[in-house]
């Protein structure tokens, strides 16, 4: 409606919703339960302009443009570290915070672990962990992620940044047709995904902090072992 009132001359959208009448170009795209990735769903909206991209062929790629020392936050660990980003704004199911912290503690015995993100409550983070919670600007966050040996998170914006930056990324998702990796998973050459127990055909309840009970089925040891394998593949000491 805002686009219509603003007089934007080309307004593209799907035709299946009541507000679709406010679009003047409508595409027959069914999103929910389509099994099509969000990147491809959005690219499909360009077909009226003669842009028809083969599904699954587009992988975002980003370069930071930072030089050494720029946006440095003084980690003091050179580039020999990994990042865990355990926080979610609640738009997607998230692994329990305590599971992330347990994982960080286990991994910190072999490699420096940095925790990033925004969180409003007090956390009991081990002294071995580099705690950057609520301490980075956006540029600093991108800089930290771009230099990491591994990035672990749920379905968050920083996860997609990590994948696009080429940072090896381990993603934790529900096995759900509309919330899982088939629609929202990261795209990149160095990504891996672990999923929870399968959830299909019922309402998938997300709590205020993004946690979901079914995500607990992803075991800490499973994530730890996968992370160790990914770090080993990168010639790390784990």
Steps between C-alpha positions, in 0.01 A plus 500: 500500500788737580650432157162564336445827688856610416418462132780255427435420133609134496373291789570127465352232722310174516135486404366268771436746785229766552756782478627364167261741329741777601769349278487589133721205401401169656685171476348157568754399766396274786749538786368299792589128482641555151832334584669787315773707662420861593774627267338324205149604601604864491690463172184349350334839552731640230354282225261771373812701406651220293738391776461125542768348726541125532403385850786425735768671294539828691733510802557839667861612535635790705839667542556712810736757352660534844875532533695339784438689820189678380200440727731291721357436847823373652429130538869428535468155339608590146267311265511169686148503641141395431172683559179381664195723453233353733237772496184547297236772491232230500417484129639146468534199732825514694716250685491554880745764622641263761580246229694765310693593815580136578622455143717812528657370820580164338650651187704757693731223619640480145447838336415855605121546502329836453132553583322780315149642488254714691342380825313676780561260789805402701685194374737270682778486242825319580813711544655298217249647255549835326174674582398757238129496586362854459851626424528522120383738234369349178833559323688341789270198494557451128874538551505241779290253298709543185821396680358204693593137434141390567164666570214324683146636528135435443290663228630857540617784280864461618490135387421608144770767522752235604402273212522785249838607640634150442543422869439128570156494663309243703126573514240359742147475361168327561398226260187683393379567143436871552767588759780259415816524289325410175344847510720705733835320508828682430642479152872470454782264414599448864173440682361203692160458665381295797125464551276415793246219511254521213203731546226490242129568486456693824557847641866555578496719811786749546550649844582866567875440504487296181540168680295202394467175695560283194839663439618332820516175303825627346756368747799706612737211429365471145572868431840474671608203289385668178679822593820308573484331159449833325791659688719200419417537133637853530832369636418613852634348820169346614 
